[in-house]
Every structure is written in C-alpha cells, then in structure tokens.
mmCIF file of C-alpha atoms in Angstrom:
data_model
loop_
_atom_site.group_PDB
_atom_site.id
_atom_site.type_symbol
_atom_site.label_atom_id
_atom_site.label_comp_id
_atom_site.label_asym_id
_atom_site.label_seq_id
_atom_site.Cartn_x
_atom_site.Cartn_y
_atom_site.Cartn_z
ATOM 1 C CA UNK Q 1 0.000 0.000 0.000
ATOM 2 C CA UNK Q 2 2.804 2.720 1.146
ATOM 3 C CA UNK Q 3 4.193 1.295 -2.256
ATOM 4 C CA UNK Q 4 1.336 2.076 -4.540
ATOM 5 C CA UNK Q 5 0.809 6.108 -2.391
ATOM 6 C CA UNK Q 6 4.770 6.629 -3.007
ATOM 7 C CA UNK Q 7 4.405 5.303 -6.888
ATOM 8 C CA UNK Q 8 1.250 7.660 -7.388
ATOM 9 C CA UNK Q 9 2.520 10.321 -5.676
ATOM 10 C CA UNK Q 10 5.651 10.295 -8.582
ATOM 11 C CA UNK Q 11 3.575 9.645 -11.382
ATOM 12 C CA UNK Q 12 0.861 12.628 -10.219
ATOM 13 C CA UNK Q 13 4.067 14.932 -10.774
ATOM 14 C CA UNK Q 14 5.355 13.471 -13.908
ATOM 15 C CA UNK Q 15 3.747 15.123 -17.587
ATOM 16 C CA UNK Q 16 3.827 11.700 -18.409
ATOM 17 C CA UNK Q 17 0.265 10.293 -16.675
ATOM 18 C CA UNK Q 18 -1.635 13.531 -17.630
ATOM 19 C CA UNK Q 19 -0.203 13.343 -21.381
ATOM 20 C CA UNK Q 20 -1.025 9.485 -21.147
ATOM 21 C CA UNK Q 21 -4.536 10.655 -19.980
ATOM 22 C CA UNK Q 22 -5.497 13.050 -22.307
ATOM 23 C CA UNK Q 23 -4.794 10.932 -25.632
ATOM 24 C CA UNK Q 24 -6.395 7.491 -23.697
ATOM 25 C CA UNK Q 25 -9.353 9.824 -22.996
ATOM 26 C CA UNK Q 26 -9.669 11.446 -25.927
ATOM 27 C CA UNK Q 27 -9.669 7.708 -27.793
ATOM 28 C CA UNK Q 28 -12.154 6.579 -25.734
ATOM 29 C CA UNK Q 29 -14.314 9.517 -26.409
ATOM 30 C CA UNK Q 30 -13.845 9.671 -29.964
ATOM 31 C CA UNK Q 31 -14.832 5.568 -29.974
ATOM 32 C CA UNK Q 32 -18.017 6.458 -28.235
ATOM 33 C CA UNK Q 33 -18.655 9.668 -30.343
ATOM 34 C CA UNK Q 34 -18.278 7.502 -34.059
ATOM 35 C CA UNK Q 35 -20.420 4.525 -32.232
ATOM 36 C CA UNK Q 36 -23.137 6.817 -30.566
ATOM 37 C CA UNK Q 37 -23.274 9.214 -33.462
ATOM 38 C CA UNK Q 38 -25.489 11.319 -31.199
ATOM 39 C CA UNK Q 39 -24.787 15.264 -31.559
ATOM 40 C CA UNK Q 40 -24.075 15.467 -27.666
ATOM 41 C CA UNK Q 41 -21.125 12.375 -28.025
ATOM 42 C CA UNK Q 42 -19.034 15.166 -28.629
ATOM 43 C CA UNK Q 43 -15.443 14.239 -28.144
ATOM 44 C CA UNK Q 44 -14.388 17.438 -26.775
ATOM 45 C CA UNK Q 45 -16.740 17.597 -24.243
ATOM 46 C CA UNK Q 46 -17.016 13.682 -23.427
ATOM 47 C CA UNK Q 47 -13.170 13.750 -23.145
ATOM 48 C CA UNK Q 48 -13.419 16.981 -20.987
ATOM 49 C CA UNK Q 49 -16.083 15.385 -18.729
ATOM 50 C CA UNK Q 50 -13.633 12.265 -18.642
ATOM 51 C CA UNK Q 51 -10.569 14.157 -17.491
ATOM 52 C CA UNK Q 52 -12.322 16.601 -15.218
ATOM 53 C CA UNK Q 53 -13.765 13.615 -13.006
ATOM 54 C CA UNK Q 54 -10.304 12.086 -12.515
ATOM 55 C CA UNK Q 55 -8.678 15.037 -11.944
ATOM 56 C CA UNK Q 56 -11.589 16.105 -9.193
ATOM 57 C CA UNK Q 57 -11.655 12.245 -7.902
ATOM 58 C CA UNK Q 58 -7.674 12.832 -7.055
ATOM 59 C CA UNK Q 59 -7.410 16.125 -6.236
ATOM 60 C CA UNK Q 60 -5.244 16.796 -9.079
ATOM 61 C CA UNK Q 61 -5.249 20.916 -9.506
ATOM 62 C CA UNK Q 62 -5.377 21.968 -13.162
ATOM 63 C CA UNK Q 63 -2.362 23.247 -13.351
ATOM 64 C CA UNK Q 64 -0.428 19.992 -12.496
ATOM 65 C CA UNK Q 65 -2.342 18.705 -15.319
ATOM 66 C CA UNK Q 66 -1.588 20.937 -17.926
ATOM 67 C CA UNK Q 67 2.092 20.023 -17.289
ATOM 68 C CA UNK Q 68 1.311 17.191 -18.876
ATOM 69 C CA UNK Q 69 -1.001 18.640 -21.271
ATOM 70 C CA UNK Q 70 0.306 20.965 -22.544
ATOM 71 C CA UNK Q 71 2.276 19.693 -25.064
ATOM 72 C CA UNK Q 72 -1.393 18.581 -26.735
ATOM 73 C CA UNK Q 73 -2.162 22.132 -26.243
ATOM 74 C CA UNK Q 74 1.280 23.089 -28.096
ATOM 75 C CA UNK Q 75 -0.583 21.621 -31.202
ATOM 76 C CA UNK Q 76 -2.948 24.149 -31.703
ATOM 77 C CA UNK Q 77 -0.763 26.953 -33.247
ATOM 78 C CA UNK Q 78 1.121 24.098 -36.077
ATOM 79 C CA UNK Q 79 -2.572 23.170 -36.476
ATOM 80 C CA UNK Q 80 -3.869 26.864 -37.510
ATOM 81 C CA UNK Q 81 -1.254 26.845 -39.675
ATOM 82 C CA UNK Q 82 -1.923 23.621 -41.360
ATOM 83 C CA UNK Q 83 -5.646 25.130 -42.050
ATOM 84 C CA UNK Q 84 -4.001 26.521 -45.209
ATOM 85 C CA UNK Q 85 -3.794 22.864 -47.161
ATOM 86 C CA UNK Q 86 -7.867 22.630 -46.716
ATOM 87 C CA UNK Q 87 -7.981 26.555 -47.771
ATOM 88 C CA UNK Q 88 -5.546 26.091 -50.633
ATOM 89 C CA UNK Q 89 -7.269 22.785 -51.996
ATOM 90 C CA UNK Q 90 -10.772 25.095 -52.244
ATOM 91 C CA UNK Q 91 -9.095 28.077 -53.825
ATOM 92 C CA UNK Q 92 -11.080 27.612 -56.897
ATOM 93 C CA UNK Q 93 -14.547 27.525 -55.024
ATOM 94 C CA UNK Q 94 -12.770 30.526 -52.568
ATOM 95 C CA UNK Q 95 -13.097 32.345 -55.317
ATOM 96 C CA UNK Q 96 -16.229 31.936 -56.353
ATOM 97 C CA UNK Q 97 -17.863 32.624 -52.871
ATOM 98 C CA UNK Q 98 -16.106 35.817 -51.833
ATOM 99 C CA UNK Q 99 -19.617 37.373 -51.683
ATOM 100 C CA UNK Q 100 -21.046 35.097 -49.538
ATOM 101 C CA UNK Q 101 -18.831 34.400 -47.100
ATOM 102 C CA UNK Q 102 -17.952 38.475 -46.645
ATOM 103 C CA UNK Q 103 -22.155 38.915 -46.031
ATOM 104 C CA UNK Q 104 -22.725 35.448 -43.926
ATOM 105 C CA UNK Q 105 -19.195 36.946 -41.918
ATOM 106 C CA UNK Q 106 -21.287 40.029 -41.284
ATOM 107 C CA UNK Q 107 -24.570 38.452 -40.168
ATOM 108 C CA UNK Q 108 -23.067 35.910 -38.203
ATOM 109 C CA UNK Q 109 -20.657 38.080 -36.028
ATOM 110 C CA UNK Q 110 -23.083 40.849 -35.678
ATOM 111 C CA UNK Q 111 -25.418 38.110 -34.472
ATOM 112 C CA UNK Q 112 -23.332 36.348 -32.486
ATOM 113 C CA UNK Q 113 -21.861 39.368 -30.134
ATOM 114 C CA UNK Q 114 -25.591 41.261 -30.377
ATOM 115 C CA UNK Q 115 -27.757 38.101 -29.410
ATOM 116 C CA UNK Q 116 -24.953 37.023 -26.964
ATOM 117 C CA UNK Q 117 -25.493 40.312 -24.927
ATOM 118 C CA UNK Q 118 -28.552 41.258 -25.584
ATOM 119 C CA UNK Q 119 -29.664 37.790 -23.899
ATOM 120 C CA UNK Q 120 -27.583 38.011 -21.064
ATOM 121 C CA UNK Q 121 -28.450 41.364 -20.066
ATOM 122 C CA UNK Q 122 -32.215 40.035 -20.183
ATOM 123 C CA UNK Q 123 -31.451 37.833 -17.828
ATOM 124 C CA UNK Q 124 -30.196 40.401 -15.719
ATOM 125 C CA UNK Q 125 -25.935 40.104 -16.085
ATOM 126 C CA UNK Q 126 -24.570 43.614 -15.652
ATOM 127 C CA UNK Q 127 -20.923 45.219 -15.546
ATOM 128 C CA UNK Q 128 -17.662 43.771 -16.300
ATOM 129 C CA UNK Q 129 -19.246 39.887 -16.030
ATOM 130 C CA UNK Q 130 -21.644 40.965 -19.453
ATOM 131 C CA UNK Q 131 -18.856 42.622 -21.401
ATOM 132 C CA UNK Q 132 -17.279 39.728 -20.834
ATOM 133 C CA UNK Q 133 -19.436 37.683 -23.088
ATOM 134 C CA UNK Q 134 -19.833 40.079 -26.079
ATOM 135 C CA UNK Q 135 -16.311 38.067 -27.875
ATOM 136 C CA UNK Q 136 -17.180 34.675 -27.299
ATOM 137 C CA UNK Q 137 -17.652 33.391 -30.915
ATOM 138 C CA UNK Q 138 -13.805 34.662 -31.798
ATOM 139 C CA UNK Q 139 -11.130 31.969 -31.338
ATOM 140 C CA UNK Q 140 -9.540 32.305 -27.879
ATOM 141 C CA UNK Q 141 -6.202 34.272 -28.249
ATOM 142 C CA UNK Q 142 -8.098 37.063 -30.224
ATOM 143 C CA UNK Q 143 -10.886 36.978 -27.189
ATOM 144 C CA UNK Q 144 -9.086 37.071 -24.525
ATOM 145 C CA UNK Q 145 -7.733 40.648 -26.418
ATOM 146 C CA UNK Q 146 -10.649 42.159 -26.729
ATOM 147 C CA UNK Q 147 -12.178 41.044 -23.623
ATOM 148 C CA UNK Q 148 -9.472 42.659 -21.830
ATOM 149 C CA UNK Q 149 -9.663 45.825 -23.765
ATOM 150 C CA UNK Q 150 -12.727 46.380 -23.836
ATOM 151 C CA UNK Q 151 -13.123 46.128 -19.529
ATOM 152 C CA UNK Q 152 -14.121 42.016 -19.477
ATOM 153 C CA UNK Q 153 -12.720 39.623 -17.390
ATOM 154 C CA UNK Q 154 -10.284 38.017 -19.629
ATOM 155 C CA UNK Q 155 -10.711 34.304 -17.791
ATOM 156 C CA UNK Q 156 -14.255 34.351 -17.340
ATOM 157 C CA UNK Q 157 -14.367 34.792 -21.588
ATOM 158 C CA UNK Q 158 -11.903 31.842 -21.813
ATOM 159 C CA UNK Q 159 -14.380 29.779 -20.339
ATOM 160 C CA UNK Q 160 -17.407 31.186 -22.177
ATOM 161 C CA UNK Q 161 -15.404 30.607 -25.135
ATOM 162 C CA UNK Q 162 -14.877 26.887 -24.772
ATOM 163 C CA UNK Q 163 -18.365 26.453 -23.950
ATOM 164 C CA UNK Q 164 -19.560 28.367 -27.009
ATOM 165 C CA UNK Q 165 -17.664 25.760 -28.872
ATOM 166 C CA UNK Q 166 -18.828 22.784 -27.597
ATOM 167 C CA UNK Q 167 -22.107 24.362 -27.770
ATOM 168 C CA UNK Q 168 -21.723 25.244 -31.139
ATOM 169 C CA UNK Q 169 -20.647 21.797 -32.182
ATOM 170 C CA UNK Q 170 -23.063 19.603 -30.319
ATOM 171 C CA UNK Q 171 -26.073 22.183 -31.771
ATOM 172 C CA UNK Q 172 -24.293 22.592 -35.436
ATOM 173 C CA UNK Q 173 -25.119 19.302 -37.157
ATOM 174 C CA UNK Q 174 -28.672 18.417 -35.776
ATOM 175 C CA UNK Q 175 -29.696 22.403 -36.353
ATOM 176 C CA UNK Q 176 -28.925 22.606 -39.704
ATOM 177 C CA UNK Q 177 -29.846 18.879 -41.145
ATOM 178 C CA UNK Q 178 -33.501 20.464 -39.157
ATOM 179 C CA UNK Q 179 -32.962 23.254 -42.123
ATOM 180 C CA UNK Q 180 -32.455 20.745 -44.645
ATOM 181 C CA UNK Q 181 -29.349 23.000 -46.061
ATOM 182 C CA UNK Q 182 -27.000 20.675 -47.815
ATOM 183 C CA UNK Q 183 -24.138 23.350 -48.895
ATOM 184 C CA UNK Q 184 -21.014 22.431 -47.247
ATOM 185 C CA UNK Q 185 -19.830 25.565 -47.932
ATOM 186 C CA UNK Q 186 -22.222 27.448 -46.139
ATOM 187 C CA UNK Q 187 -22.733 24.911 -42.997
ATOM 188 C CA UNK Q 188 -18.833 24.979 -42.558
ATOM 189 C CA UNK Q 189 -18.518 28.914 -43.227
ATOM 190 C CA UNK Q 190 -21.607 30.004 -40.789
ATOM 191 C CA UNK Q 191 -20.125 27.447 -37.682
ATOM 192 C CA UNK Q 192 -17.018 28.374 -38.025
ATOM 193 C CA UNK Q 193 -17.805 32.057 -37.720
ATOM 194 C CA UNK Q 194 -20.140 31.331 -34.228
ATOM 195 C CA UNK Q 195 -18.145 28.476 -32.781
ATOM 196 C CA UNK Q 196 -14.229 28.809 -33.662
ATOM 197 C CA UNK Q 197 -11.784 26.132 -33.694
ATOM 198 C CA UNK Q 198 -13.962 23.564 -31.824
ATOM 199 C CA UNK Q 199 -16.923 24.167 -34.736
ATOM 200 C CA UNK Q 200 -13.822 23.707 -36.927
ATOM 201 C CA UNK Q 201 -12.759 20.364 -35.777
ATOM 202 C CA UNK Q 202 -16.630 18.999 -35.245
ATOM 203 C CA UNK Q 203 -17.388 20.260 -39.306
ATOM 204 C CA UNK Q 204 -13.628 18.342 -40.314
ATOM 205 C CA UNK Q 205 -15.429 15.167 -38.755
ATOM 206 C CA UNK Q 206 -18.366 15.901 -41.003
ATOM 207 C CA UNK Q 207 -17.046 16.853 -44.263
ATOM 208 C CA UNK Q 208 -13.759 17.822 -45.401
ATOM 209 C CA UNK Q 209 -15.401 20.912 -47.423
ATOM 210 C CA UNK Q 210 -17.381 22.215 -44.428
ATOM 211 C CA UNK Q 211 -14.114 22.308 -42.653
ATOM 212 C CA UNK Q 212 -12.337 24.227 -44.655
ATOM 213 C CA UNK Q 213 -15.067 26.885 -45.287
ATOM 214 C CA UNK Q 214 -15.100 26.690 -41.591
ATOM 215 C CA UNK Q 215 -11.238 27.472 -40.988
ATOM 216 C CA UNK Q 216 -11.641 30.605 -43.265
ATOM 217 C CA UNK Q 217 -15.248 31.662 -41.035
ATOM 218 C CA UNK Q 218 -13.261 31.597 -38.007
ATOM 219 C CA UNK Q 219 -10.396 33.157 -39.001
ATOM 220 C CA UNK Q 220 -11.729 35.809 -40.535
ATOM 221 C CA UNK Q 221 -13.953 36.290 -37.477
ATOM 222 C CA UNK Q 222 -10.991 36.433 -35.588
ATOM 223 C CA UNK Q 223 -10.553 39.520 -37.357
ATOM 224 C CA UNK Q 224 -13.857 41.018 -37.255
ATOM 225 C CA UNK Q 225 -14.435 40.326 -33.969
ATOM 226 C CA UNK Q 226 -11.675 42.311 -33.126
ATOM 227 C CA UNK Q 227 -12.900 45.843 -34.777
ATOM 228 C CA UNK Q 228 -16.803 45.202 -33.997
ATOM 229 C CA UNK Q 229 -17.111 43.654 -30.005
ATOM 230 C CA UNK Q 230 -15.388 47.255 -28.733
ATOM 231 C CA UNK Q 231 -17.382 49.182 -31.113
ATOM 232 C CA UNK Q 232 -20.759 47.726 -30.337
ATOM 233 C CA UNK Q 233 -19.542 47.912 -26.740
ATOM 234 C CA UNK Q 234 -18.846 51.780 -27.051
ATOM 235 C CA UNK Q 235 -22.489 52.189 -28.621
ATOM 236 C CA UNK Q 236 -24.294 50.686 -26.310
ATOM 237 C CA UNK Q 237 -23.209 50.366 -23.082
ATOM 238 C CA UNK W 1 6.767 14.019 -41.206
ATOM 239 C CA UNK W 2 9.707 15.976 -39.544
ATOM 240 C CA UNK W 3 10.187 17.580 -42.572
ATOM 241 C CA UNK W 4 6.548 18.886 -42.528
ATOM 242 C CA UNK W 5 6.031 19.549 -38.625
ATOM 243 C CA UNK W 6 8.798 21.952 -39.064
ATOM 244 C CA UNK W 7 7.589 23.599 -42.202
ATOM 245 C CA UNK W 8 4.366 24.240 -40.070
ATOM 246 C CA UNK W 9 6.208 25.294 -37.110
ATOM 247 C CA UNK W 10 8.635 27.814 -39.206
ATOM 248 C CA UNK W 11 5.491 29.861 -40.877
ATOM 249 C CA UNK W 12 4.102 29.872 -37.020
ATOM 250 C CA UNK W 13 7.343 31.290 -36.059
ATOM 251 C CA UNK W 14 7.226 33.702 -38.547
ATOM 252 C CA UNK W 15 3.672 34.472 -37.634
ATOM 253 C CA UNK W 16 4.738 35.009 -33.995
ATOM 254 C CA UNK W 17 8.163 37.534 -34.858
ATOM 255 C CA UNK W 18 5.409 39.539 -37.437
ATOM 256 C CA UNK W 19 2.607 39.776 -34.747
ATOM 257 C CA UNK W 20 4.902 40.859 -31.951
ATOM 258 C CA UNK W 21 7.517 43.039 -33.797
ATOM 259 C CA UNK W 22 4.815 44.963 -35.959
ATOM 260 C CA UNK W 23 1.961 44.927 -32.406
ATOM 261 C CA UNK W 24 -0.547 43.563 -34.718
ATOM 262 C CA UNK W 25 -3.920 42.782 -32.850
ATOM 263 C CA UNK W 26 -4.069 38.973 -34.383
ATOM 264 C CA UNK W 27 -2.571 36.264 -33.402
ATOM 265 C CA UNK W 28 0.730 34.538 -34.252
ATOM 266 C CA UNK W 29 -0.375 31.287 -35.415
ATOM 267 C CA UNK W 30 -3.284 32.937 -37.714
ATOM 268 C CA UNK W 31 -0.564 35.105 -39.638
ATOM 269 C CA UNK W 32 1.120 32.125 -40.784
ATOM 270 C CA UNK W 33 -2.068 30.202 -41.690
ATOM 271 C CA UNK W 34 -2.069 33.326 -44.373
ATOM 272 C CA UNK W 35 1.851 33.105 -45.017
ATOM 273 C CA UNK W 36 1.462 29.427 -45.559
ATOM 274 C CA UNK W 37 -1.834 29.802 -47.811
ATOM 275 C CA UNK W 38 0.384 32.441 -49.567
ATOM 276 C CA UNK W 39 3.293 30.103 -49.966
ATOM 277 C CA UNK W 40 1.239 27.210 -51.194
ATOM 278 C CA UNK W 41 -0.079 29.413 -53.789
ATOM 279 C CA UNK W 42 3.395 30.872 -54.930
ATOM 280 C CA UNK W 43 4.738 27.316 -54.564
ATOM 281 C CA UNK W 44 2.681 24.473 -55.113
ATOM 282 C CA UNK W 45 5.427 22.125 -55.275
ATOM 283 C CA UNK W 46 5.303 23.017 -51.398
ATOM 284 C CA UNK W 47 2.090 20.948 -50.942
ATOM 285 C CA UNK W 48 3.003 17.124 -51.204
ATOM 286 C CA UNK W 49 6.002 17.863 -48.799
ATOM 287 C CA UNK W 50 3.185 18.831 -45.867
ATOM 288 C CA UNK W 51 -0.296 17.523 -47.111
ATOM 289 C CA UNK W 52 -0.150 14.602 -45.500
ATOM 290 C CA UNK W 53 0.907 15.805 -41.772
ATOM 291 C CA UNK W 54 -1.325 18.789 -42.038
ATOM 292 C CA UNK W 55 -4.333 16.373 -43.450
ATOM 293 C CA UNK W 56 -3.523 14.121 -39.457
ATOM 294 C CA UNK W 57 -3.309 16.980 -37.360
ATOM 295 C CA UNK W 58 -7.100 18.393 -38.711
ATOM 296 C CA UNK W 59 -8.493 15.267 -38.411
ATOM 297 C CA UNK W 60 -7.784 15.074 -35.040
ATOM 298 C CA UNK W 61 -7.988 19.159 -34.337
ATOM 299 C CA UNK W 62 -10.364 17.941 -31.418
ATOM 300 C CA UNK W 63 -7.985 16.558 -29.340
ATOM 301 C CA UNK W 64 -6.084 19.715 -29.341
ATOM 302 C CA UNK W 65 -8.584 21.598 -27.464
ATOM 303 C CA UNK W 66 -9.013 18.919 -24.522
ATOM 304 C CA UNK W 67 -6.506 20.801 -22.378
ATOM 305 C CA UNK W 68 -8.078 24.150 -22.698
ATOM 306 C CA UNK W 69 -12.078 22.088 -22.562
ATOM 307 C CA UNK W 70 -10.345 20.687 -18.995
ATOM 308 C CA UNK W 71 -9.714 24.197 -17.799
ATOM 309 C CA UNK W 72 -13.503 24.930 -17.464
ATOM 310 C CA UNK W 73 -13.602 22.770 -14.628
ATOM 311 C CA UNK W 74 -11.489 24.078 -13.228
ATOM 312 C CA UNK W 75 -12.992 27.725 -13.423
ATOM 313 C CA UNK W 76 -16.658 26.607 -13.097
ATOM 314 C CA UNK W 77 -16.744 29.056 -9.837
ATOM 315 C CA UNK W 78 -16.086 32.078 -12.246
ATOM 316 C CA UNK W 79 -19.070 32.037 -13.504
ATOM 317 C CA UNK W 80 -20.992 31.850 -9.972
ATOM 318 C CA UNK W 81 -24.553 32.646 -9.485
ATOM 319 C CA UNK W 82 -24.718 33.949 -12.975
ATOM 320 C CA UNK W 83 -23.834 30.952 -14.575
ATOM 321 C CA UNK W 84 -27.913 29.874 -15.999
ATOM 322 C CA UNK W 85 -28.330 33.621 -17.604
ATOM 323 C CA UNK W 86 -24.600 33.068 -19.344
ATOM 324 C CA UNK W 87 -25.191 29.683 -20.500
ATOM 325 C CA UNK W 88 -28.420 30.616 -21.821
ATOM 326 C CA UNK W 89 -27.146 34.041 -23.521
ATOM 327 C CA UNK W 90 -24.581 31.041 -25.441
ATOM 328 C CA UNK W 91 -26.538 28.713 -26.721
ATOM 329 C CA UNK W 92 -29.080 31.513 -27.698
ATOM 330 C CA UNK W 93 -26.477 33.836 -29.605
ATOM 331 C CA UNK W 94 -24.527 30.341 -31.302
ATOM 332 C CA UNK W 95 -27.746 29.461 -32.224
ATOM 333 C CA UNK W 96 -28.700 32.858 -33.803
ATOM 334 C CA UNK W 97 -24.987 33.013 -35.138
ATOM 335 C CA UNK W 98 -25.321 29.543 -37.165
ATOM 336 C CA UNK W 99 -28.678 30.205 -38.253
ATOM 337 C CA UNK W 100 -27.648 34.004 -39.908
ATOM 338 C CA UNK W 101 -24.619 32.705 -41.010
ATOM 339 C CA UNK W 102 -25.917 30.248 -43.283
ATOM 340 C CA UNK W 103 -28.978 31.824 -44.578
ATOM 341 C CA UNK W 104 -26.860 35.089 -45.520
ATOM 342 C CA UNK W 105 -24.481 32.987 -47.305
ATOM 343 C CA UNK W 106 -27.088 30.706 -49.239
ATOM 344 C CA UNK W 107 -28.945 34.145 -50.245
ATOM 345 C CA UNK W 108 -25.962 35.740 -51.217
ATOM 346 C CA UNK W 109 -24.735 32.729 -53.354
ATOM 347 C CA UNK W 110 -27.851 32.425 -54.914
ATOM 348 C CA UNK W 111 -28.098 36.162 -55.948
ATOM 349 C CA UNK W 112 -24.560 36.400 -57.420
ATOM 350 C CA UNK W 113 -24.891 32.452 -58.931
ATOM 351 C CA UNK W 114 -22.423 31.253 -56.771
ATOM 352 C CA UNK W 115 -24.018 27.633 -56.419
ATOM 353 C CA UNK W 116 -22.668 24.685 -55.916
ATOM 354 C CA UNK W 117 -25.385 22.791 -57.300
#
C-alpha cells in the first residue's frame, strides 16, 4: 500500500500520466462519439467530462495537469497553420464565394456578439461579467484581447469561449440537417464564424469541405471580432 | 513528417516575430495560416512535402482543445450565481450566429450564382 501512495505520488508529478490521460481519454471519447453518433457524443466535451472527473476524484489541480497537457495544447498553433492545405485545396470555389462568405461573416458576427449580450443582459448580467461575453464566438487568443480591452474579465471569456464551442458543435449538425441546407460551404462557413476552432474540428469530422469553409469563417472572425465587439460595446453600453 | 512539422512550425514562427515586432492585434499562429496559404499558392510544389501531416493533425484538431475544454472545470466558480443567464445568452447567440450565417451565405450565393449545385 505505502508502495502504490509513493508510486502515485511520482507519477501525479510526472507530464507523463496527464499526457497518457489526455490521448487514452480522448480515444475513448472519440470511440463512443463515431459509435453513438449522437450530436451530444461530442469528443471534446465527453473527453473533458472524462478528465475533469479524474482530476476532481484525485485532487489533481489543473495546473499539475496541464504540465502534462500541454504539449497537446502546443498543437494548436502548427494546427492553424496547417488550415491553409484545406484553404488552398478550395481556392477555386474561394473564389467563387467571396460574396457570400464576406455577407454570412457580417450576419453571423453581428449576431453572435448582439444576441450574446442582448440575452444576457435580459437575464439580468450587468458590468464587467456581461462585457465579458460580447467576444465569445472569436477563437480564444483574439478573445481574450478584446475582452481585456474592452473592460471584461479576460478568464471568465476563456471559459465562455470553450463552452460556445462545444455548444456550437453539439447544436451545429442536428440544427442545420432540421434546415435541410446541404451546402457544405455554407454549414462549414456560418459554424465556423459562431463556434471557432472547436466548430472547426466537429465540421472536419463531417465533411472535409465544411471544414475548410469553416477554418476561413473563423479566421476571418478572428478579425472582425476584433474591430466590432469594442465598437458595439462603445455604442451601447 | 519531420520535414513537414517543421515547415508548419517555421510559418508559425514567422507568424509570432510579425505579430509581436509589428503589435498587430491577431494572433501569431493565424498570420502564418495566411503566409502558408500564400506560400502554397506561390509554390505548389510546397504541398506534397506537408499535405499529409497537415491532413492528421485536422483530423484530429479535437484533441487539441481537450486541455483548454479541462480548464472549465477548473474555473466553473467564475461564472458563480450567474452561470444559468450566461449559458443561456450562449446557446441563444450560437444558435442565432449559425442560423444568420448560413442563410446570408445561401442568399448571397444564390443572388450572385455562386451555387454549388
């Protein structure tokens, strides 16, 4: 027994068992996700539910785990890069759908940091917690900016931003097939603009098109996200 | 795949030293998506070096945001007594988002004949 505390109480330290973790859960979430194929098997949020109950079961604080973790983290800036083989294989169909991208950009920022605040400050969330919320749909680097600049709580947006994700991909699918709209383009462009990265990756596990229309919607509401959330701000509040 | 990982981590490099020396507002890794999508057109021959390595990584561009999902645990208490009116004001405004999103781009398209179909 003393054995098996000393052994745990190395390995709790060690990058290695929270590295180990995250892939093994991750597997096992992305297993259930393709058998289930139910919108909420989500592997980013069956994985995070995974993790999070180990890590509360042992006491583990977060940031032991991200020791481990982080070199999966690491991954996401090589990854944003590699979004330009997916852009560069569409370039012909790019072209073609400047227009509609630029005016489903517009409508789905607009709506996304309007509707966002609008509904929160119906429900009665005031001050620094609501401006908080208005860049949730940008990917996190870019929020975290503008949430700071604009008087938000830069960590309280982090977390709104993952969950706008996950909400975004567990909603994305089921919503649309509802609409019966069967253009890749647009289902990958319009999801990547309200739901980031984590839309991204849901919409590559549908169809290759949709995530690269979806790469482009985020990025470029990375970008518009940037200019609008501290205008609307200053306009309204 | 060496050969590739580094291409990708050179243009994010690259994308870091332009961000930070020129105290541009976006981010370091998005600058070299659009130096890499720039290279790739100026250099096609580029493409079969990476494809492969970048094709792995997006397929599995889920994992990657595990760590960061795992944080939200961790900061549940942050969002306090507030937490029903911000979860709502979410799936409300991703909702909204998705929905205007597509149906401006499927107007759009059909207006200036962009379709697929």
């Amino acid at each position: 027994m003393r054995d098996a505390i000393d052994l745990w109480t190395y390995l709790a330290q060690e990058p290695l068992l929270w590295l180990t973790l995250t892939l093994v859960a991750y597997l096992a979430a992305d297993a259930v996700g393709e058998r289930l194929r139910h919108p909420l098997a989500n592997p980013v949020l069956i994985s995070v539910i995974l993790i999070g109950a180990v890590l509360l079961a042992t006491g583990t604080p977060y940031a032991r785990y991200f020791e481990g973790a982080q070199f999966v983290h690491f991954m996401l800036g090589p990854a944003t890069v590699a979004l330009a083989f997916p852009l560069h294989e569409n370039l012909p169909r790019l072209k073609r759908t400047a227009l509609p991208m630029l005016a489903a950009l517009a409508a789905g920022s607009l709506t996304a940091i309007g509707t966002a605040v609008a509904v929160a400050w119906a429900l009665g969330v005031r001050g620094e917690t609501l401006l908080s919320v208005a860049p949730k749909s940008a990917t996190a680097p870019v929020a975290l900016g503008v949430s700071e600049q604009i008087g938000g709580i830069p960590s309280l947006t982090a977390v709104l931003v993952i969950i706008t994700g996950i909400v975004g991909a567990v909603i994305a699918t089921p919503l649309l097939n509802f609409c019966g709209l069967t253009d890749w383009r647009a289902r990958g462009f319009a999801v990547g603009v309200a739901a980031h990265g984590i839309g991204t990756a849901h919409a590559f596990r549908i169809n290759s098109t949709a995530g690269a229309f979806s790469g482009i919607g985020m990025g470029l509401n990375a970008l518009l996200t940037a200019v609008l959330a501290p205008l609307l701000i200053s306009l309204f509040v | 795949m060496i050969r590739a990982v580094a291409v990708l981590l050179l243009f994010q490099l690259g994308g870091e030293v332009a961000a930070r020396g020129l105290g541009l507002p976006i981010p370091g890794p998005v600058l070299g998506l659009a130096a890499m999508f720039a290279a790739l057109v100026l250099r096609p021959a580029l493409r079969p070096q990476v494809e492969a390595t970048a094709t792995t990584i997006l397929k599995h561009l889920s994992l990657l945001f595990v760590p960061a999902g795992v944080g939200v645990i961790a900061h549940l208490d942050t969002f306090g007594r507030e937490g029903p009116a911000l979860l709502a004001a979410l799936v409300v405004s991703t909702t909204a988002s998705i929905l205007a999103g597509v149906y401006a781009f499927r107007l759009v398209a059909r207006l200036t004949g962009a379709d697929d179909a």
